[in-house]
Coordinates of C-alpha atoms in Angstrom, one line a residue:
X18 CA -12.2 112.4 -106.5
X19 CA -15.3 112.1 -105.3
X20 CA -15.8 111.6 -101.6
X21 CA -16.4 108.2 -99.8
X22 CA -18.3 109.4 -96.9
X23 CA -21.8 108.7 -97.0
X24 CA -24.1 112.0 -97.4
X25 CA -27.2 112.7 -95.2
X26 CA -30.7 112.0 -97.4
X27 CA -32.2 115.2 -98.1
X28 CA -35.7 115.7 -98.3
X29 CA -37.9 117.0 -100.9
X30 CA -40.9 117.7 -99.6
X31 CA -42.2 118.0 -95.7
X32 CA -43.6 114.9 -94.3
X33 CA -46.2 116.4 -92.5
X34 CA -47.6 118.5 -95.2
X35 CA -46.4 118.1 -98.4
X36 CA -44.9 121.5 -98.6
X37 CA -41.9 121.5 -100.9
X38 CA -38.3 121.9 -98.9
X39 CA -34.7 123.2 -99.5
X40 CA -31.7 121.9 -98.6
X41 CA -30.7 123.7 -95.8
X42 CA -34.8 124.0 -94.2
X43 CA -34.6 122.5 -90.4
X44 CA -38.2 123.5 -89.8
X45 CA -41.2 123.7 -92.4
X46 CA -41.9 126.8 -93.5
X47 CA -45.7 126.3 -93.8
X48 CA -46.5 123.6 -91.0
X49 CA -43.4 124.3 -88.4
X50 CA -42.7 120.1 -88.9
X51 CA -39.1 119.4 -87.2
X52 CA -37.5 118.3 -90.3
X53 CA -34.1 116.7 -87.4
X54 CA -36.5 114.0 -86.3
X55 CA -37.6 112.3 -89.4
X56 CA -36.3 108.8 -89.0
X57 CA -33.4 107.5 -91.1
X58 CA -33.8 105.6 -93.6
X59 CA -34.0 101.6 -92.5
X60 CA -30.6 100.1 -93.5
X61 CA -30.3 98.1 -97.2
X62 CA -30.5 94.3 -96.8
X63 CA -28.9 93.2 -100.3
X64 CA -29.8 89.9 -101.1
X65 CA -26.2 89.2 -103.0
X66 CA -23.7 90.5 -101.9
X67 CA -21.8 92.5 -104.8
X68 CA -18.4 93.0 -102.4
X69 CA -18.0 89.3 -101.5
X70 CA -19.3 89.6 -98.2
X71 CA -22.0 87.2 -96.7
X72 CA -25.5 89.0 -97.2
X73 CA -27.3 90.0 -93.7
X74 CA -30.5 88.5 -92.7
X75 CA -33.3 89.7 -94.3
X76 CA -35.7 92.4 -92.6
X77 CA -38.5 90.7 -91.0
X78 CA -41.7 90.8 -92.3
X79 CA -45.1 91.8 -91.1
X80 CA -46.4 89.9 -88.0
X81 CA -49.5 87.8 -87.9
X82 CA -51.9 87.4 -85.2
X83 CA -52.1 84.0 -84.9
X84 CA -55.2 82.5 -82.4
X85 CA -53.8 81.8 -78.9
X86 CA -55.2 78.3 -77.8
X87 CA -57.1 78.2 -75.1
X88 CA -55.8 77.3 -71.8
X89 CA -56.4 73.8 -70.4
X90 CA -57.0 73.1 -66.9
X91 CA -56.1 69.8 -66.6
X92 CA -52.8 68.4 -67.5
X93 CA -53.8 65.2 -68.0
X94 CA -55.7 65.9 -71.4
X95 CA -53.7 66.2 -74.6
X96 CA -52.8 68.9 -76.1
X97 CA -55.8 70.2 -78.4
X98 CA -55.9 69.6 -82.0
X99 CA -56.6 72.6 -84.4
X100 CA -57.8 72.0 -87.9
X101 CA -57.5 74.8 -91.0
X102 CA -61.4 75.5 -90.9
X103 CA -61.3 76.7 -87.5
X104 CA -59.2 79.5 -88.2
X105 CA -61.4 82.7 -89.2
X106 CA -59.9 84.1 -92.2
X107 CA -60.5 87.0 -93.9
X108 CA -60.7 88.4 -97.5
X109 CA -58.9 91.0 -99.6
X110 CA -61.0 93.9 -98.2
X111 CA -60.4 92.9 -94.6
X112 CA -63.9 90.9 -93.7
X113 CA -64.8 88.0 -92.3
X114 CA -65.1 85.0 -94.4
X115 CA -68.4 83.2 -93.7
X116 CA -67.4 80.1 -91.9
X117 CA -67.7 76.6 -93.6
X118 CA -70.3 74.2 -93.0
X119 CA -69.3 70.7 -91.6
X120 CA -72.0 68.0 -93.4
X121 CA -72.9 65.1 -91.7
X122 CA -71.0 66.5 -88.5
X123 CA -67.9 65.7 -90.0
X124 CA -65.1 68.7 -89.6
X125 CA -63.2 67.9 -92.0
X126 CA -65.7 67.7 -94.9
X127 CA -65.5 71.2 -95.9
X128 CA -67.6 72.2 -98.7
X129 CA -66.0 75.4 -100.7
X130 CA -68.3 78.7 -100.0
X131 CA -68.6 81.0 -103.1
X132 CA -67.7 84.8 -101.6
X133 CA -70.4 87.2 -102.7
X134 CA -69.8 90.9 -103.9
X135 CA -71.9 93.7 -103.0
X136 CA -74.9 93.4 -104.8
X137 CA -75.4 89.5 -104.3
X138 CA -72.9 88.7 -107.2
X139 CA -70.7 85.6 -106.9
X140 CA -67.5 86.5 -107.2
X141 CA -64.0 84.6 -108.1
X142 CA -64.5 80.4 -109.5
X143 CA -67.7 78.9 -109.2
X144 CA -68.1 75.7 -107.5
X145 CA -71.4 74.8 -108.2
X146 CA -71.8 74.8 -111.9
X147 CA -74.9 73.1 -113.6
X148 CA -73.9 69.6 -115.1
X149 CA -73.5 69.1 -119.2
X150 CA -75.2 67.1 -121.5
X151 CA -72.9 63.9 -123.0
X152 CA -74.3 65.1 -126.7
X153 CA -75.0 67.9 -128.2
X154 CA -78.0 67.3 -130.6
X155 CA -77.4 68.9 -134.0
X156 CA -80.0 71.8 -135.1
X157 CA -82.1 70.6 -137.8
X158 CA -81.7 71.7 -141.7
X159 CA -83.1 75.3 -142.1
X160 CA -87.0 74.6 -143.0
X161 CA -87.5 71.2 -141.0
X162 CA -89.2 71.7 -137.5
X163 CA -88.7 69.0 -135.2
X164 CA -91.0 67.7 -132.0
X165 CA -90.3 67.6 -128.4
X166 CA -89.2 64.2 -128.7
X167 CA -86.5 65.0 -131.3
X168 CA -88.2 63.9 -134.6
X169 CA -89.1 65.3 -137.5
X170 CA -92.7 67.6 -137.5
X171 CA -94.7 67.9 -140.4
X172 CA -94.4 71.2 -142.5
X173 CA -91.3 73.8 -142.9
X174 CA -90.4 75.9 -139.7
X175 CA -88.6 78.6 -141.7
X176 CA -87.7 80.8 -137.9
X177 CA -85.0 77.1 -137.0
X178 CA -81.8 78.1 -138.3
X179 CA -79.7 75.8 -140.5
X180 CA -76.7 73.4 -139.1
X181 CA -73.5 74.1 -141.9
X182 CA -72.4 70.9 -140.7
X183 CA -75.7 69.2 -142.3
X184 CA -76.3 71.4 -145.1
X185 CA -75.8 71.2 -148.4
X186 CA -72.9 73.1 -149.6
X187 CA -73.7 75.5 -152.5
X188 CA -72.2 74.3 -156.3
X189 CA -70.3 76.8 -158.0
X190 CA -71.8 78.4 -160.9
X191 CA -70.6 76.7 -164.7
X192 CA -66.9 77.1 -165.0
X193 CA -66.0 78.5 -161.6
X194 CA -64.0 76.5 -158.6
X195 CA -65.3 76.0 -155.3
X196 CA -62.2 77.2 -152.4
X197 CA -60.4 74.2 -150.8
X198 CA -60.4 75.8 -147.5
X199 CA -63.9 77.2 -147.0
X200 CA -66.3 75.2 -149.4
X201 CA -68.3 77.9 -149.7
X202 CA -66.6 81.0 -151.7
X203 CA -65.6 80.6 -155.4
X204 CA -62.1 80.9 -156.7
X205 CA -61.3 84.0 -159.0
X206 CA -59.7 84.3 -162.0
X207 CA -56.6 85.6 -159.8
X208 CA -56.6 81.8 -157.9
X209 CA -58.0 83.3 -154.9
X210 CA -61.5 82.8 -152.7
X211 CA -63.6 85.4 -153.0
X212 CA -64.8 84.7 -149.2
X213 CA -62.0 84.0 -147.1
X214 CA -59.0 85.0 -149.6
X215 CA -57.4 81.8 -149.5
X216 CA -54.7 81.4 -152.3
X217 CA -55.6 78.2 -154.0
X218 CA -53.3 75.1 -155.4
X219 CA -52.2 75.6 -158.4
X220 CA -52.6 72.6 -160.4
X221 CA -49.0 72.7 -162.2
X222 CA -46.9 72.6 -158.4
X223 CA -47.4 69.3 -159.0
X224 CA -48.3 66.9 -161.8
X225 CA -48.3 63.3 -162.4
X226 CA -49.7 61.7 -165.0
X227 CA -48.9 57.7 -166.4
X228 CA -49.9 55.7 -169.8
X229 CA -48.2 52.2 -169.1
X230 CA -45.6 52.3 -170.9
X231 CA -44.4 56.1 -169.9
X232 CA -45.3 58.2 -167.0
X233 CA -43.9 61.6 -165.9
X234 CA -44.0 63.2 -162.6
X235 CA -43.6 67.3 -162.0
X236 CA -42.7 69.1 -158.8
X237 CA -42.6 72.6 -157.5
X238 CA -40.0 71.6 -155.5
X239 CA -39.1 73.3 -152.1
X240 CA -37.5 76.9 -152.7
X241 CA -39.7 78.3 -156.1
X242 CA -42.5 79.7 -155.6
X243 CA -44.3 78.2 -159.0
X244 CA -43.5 75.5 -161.4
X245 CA -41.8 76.5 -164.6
X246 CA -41.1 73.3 -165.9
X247 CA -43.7 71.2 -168.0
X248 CA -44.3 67.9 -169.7
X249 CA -46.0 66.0 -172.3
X250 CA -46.3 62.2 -172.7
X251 CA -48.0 60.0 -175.3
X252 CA -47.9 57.2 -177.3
X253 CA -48.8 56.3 -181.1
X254 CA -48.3 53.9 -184.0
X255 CA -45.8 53.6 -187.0
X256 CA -46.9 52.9 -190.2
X257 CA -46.0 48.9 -189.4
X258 CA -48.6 49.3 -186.3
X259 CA -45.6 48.4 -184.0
X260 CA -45.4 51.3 -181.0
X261 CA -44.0 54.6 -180.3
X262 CA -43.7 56.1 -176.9
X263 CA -43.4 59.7 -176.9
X264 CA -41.5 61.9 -173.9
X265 CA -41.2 65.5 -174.0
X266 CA -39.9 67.4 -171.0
X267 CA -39.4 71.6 -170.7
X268 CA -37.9 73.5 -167.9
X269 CA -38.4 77.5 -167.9
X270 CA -35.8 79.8 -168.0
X271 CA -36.5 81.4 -165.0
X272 CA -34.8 85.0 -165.4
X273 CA -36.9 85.4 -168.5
X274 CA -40.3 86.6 -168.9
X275 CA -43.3 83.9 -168.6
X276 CA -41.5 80.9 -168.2
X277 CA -43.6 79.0 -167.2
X278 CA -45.8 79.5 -170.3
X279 CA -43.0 79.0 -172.8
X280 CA -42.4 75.4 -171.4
X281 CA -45.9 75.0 -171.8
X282 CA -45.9 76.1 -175.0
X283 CA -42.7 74.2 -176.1
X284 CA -43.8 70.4 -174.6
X285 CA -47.6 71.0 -176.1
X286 CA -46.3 71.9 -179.8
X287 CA -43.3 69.6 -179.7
X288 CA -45.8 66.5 -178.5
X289 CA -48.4 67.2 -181.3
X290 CA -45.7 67.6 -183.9
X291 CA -44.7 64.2 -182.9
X292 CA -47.7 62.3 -183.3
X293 CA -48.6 64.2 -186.4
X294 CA -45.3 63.1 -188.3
X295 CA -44.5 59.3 -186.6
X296 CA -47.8 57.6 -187.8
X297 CA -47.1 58.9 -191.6
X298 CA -43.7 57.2 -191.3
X299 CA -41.6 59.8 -190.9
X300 CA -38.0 58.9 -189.5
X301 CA -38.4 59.3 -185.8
X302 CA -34.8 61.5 -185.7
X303 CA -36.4 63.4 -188.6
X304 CA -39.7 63.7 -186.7
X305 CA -38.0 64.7 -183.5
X306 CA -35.7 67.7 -184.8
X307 CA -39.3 69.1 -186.5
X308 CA -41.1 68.8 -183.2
X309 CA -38.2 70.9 -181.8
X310 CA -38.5 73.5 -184.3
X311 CA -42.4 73.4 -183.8
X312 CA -41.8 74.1 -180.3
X313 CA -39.4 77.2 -181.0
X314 CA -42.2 78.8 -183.0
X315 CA -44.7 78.1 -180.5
X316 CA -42.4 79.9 -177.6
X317 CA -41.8 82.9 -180.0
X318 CA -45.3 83.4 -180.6
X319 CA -45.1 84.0 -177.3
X320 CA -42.8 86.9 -177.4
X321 CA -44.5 90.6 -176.8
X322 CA -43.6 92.6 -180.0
X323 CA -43.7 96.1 -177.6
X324 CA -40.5 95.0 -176.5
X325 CA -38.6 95.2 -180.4
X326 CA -35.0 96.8 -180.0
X327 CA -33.8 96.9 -183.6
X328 CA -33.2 93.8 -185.9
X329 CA -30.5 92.3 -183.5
X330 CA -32.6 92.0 -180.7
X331 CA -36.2 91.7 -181.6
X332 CA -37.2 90.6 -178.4
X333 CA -35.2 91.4 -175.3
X334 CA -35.4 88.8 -172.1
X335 CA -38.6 86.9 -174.0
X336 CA -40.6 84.0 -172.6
X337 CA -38.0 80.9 -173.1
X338 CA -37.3 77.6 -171.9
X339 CA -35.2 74.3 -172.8
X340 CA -36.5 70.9 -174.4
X341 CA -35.6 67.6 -174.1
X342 CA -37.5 64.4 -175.6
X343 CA -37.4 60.8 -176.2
X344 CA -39.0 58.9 -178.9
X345 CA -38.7 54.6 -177.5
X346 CA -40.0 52.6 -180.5
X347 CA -39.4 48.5 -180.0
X348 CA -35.6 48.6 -181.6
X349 CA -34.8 52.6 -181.4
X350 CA -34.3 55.2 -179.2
X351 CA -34.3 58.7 -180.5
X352 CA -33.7 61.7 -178.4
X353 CA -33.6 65.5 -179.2
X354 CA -32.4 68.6 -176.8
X355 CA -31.9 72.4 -176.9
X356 CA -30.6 73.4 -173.6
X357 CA -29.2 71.5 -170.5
X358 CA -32.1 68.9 -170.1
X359 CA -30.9 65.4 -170.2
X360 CA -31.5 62.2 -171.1
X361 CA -29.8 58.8 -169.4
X362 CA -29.7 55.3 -169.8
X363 CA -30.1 52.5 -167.1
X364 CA -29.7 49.0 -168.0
X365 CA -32.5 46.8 -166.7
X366 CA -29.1 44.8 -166.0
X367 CA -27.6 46.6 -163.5
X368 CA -24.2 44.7 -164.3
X369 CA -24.0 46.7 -167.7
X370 CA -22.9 50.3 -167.3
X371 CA -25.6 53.2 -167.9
X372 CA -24.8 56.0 -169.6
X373 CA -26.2 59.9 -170.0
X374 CA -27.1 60.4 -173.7
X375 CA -27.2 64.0 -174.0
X376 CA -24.6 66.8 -174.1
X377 CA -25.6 70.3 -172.3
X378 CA -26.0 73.6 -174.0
X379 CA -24.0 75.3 -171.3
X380 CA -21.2 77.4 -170.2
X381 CA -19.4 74.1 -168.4
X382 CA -19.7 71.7 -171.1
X383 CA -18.2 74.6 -173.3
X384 CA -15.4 74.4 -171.0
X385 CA -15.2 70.8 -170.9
X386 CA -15.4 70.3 -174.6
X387 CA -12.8 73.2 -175.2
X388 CA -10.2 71.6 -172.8
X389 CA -10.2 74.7 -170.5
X390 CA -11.3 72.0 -167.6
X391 CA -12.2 69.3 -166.3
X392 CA -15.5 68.3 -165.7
X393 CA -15.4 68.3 -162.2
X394 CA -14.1 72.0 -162.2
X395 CA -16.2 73.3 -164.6
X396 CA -19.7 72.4 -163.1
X397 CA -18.1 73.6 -159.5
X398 CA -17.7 77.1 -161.1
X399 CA -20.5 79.4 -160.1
X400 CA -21.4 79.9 -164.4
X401 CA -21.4 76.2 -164.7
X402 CA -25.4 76.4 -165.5
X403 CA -25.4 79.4 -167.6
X404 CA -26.9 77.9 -170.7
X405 CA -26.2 78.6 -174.3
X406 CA -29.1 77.1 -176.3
X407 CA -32.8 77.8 -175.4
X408 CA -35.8 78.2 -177.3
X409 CA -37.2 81.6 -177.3
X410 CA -37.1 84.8 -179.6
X411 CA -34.2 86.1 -178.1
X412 CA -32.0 83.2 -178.9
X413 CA -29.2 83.8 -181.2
X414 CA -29.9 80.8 -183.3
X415 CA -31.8 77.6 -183.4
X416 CA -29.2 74.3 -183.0
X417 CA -31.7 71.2 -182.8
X418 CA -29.6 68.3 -181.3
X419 CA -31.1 64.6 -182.7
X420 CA -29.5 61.3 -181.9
X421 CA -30.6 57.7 -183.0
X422 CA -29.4 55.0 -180.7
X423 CA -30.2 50.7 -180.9
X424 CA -29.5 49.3 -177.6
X425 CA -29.0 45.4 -177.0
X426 CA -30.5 45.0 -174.0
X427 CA -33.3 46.4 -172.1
X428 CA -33.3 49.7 -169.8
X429 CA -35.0 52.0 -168.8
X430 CA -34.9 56.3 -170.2
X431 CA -34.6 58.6 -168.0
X432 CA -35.7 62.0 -169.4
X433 CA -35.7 65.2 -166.3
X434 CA -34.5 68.8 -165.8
X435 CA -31.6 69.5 -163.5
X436 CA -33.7 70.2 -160.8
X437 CA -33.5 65.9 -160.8
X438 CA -29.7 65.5 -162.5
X439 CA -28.6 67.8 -160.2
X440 CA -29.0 65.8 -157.2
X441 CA -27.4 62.8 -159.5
X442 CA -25.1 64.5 -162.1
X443 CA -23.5 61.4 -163.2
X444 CA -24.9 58.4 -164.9
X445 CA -23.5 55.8 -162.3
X446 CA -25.2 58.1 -159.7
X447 CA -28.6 58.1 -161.3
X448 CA -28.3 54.2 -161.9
X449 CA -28.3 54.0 -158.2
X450 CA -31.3 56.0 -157.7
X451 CA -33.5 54.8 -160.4
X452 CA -35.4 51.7 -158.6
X453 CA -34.7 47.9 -159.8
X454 CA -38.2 47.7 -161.1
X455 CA -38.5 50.7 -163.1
X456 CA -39.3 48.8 -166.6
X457 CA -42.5 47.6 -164.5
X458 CA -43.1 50.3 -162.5
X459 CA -42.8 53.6 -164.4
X460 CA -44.6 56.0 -162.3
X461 CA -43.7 54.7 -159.0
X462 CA -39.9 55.3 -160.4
X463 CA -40.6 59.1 -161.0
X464 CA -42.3 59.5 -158.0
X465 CA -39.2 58.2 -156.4
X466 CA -37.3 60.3 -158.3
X467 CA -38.5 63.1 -157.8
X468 CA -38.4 62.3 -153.6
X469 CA -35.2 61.9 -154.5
X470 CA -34.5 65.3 -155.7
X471 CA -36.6 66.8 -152.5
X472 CA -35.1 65.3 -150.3
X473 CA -31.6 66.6 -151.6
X474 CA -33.3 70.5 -151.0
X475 CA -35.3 70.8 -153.6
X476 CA -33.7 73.8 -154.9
X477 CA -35.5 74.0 -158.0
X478 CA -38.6 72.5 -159.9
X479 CA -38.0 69.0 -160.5
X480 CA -39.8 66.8 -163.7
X481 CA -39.1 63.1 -164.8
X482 CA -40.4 60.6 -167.3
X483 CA -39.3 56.7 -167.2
X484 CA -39.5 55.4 -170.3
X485 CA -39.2 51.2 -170.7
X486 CA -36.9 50.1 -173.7
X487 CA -38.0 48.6 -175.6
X488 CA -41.5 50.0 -176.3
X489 CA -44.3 47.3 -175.2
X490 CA -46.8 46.8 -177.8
X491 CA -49.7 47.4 -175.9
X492 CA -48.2 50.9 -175.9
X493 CA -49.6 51.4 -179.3
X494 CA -52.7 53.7 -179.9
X495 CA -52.5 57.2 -179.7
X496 CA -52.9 58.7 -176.1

């Protein structure tokens, strides 16, 4: 155990010279220095103290030679007043501060002195700094000399610099961008500035696009770092010159390759199939499953043949993507799917019970339809949105799903991905979130849509098309 007692201090070195000491040294060895009278250490003066005991005063500091006021005869007079500025102060190297200056007599108008460094040189804040203009008058445009009085000279003055605020800004050369955040470098092939590096908007994180009687809206949403869904919307004739309204909407299969080029791909051929086959009066289910199969062979195309892996798997993890569409004409409504896009129905009565017209391609609706669950449990389990139908090369086979329907009343078609559905899974919960006006308002519906699905988190890309039922005939003419 160690002991209690407290232990003398023992010096290192002697205070007189520096010379280093031992323990047991009375005397210096090099100086003679009396090693016994070296004060002791002043006492500690903790400011909390750690045993519970009260904490002593503190030690006392420096003391300050304060001016002694001058004696006064008379003791009758009052006691004399001392202001600030008649104490002489001094400054951080120990002189005299010049005293101040009373103006006008008047001791207590003290104007602040500016100390000066050796040399002449003002030292600390400056008190007495030159006033500044209200304006600031813009420089000129590079070549234009001005006069004394402001205005324009005659002839160029090439040596006047030019004001970027005032000039023109340089136009990109034919096909190039000009940068959103500088203006002045052009955008590269990459979608970067070549001047300040700035990563550019890409014009597919979000998309909106309306044609009266359809309209479609596409978000990045909050948590992907690019879109991977597309869309395509038109309108056309029949053969009997009454409308068709065309809605086509692709979401990329994000673990594959490319995805965002096969949905693309897939919403491009699919649309042109569609308004190649409805004006030569092909049946719109007919014409629908053929735009689907159009818009398999466009995503193959898309496949790298590098990757080949024997017959069975001629393409491993190739660009892919799922398709949905809708096909309004004034007394049908025909809608195809490969995949889990969907496709739901909201009465313009809101009285009359909507209703989701698709069936997924996926893990839980092959649990659902097998009886293994419910649909509540199925699309709680984590494999709920593995899907079993795409388009792509490496899908095992090609389903198309078509169904006709004739509604007897009007509503609205809702066509989206599940980064919408997802936030309103069930038909009663997109009926609430699909606005009252939607037949009137088709693109203001899809925007609010797709707030809708941001404002849930926004976990993935989110696209939407509204589609009035049934097709207005100033929807006719192809678009």
């Amino acid at each position: 155990m160690m002991s209690q007692m407290p232990q003398p201090t023992a010096l290192s070195r002697c205070p007189s010279c520096e010379e280093p000491l031992e323990a047991a040294d009375r005397f210096c060895g090099a100086c003679g220095y009396d090693l016994s009278a070296v004060p002791a250490p002043p006492p500690d003066h903790p400011t909390i103290a750690m045993n519970g005991t009260p904490a002593g005063p503190p030690p006392a500091g420096p003391s300050v030679d304060w001016p002694v006021a001058p004696e006064v005869d008379s003791s009758d007079l009052p006691a004399p007043v001392h202001r600030a500025a008649d104490i002489r102060g001094t400054d951080s190297g120990g002189s005299e501060l010049p005293r101040p200056e009373h103006p006008h007599g008047d001791p207590a108008g003290v104007r602040p002195s500016v100390p000066k460094r050796s040399g002449g040189q003002p030292s600390g804040v400056r008190f007495d700094r030159p006033p500044e203009p209200d304006e600031y008058p813009l420089a000129p445009p590079a070549g234009e000399a001005r006069t004394a009085e402001g205005r324009p000279a005659e002839g160029p003055d090439p040596e006047i610099p030019a004001d970027p605020r005032t000039g023109d800004l340089p136009a990109p050369p034919a096909g190039a961008k000009l940068c959103v955040a500088c203006r002045e470098g052009h955008v590269d092939t990459d979608g970067y500035c070549e001047n300040c590096g700035h990563a550019q908007p890409r014009e597919r994180d979000h998309m909106e696009q309306e044609l009266g009687a359809v309209a479609a809206v596409s978000d990045r949403g909050l948590r992907h770092h690019r879109n991977e869904d597309a869309f395509a919307i038109s309108s056309t004739a029949l053969p009997d010159g009454s409308p068709a309204v065309v809605a086509i909407v692709c979401d990329g299969v994000s673990s594959a390759t490319r995805p965002d080029e096969a949905s693309l791909a897939a919403s491009r051929a699919a649309n042109e199939s569609l308004l190649a086959a409805l004006p030569l009066g092909t049946h719109p289910q007919q014409a629908m499953h053929e735009a689907i199969v159009a818009a398999a062979e466009a995503v193959n195309a898309l496949a790298d043949p590098s990757t080949a892996q024997g017959d069975h798997a001629p393409h491993v993890n190739a660009p892919a993507c799922t398709i949905v569409g809708a096909v309004v004409t004034p007394t049908l409504l025909i809608v195809g799917w490969v995949g889990d896009s969907r496709v739901y129905w909201v009465p313009v009565d809101r009285s009359s019970l909507p209703a989701r017209l698709t069936e997924d391609d996926s893990w839980a609706a092959q649990m659902v339809a097998a009886g293994l669950m419910n649909e509540a449990e199925a699309y709680a389990d984590e494999r709920a949105h593995a899907i079993t139908g795409w388009l792509g090369a490496d899908a095992y086979e090609l389903e198309p799903h078509t169904v006709s329907f004739k509604p007897d009343r009007p509503g609205v078609v809702v066509v989206c991905t599940d980064g919408l559905w997802n936030y309103a899974e069930a038909a009663e919960d997109m009926a609430e979130v699909v606005p009252l006006d939607a037949a009137e308002r088709p693109l203001h519906s899809a925007q609010v849509l797709v707030g809708h699905a941001l404002d849930g988190g926004g976990h993935d890309n989110v696209t939407v098309a509204v589609m009035p039922f049934p097709a207005p005939s100033q929807g006719a003419g192809s678009a």
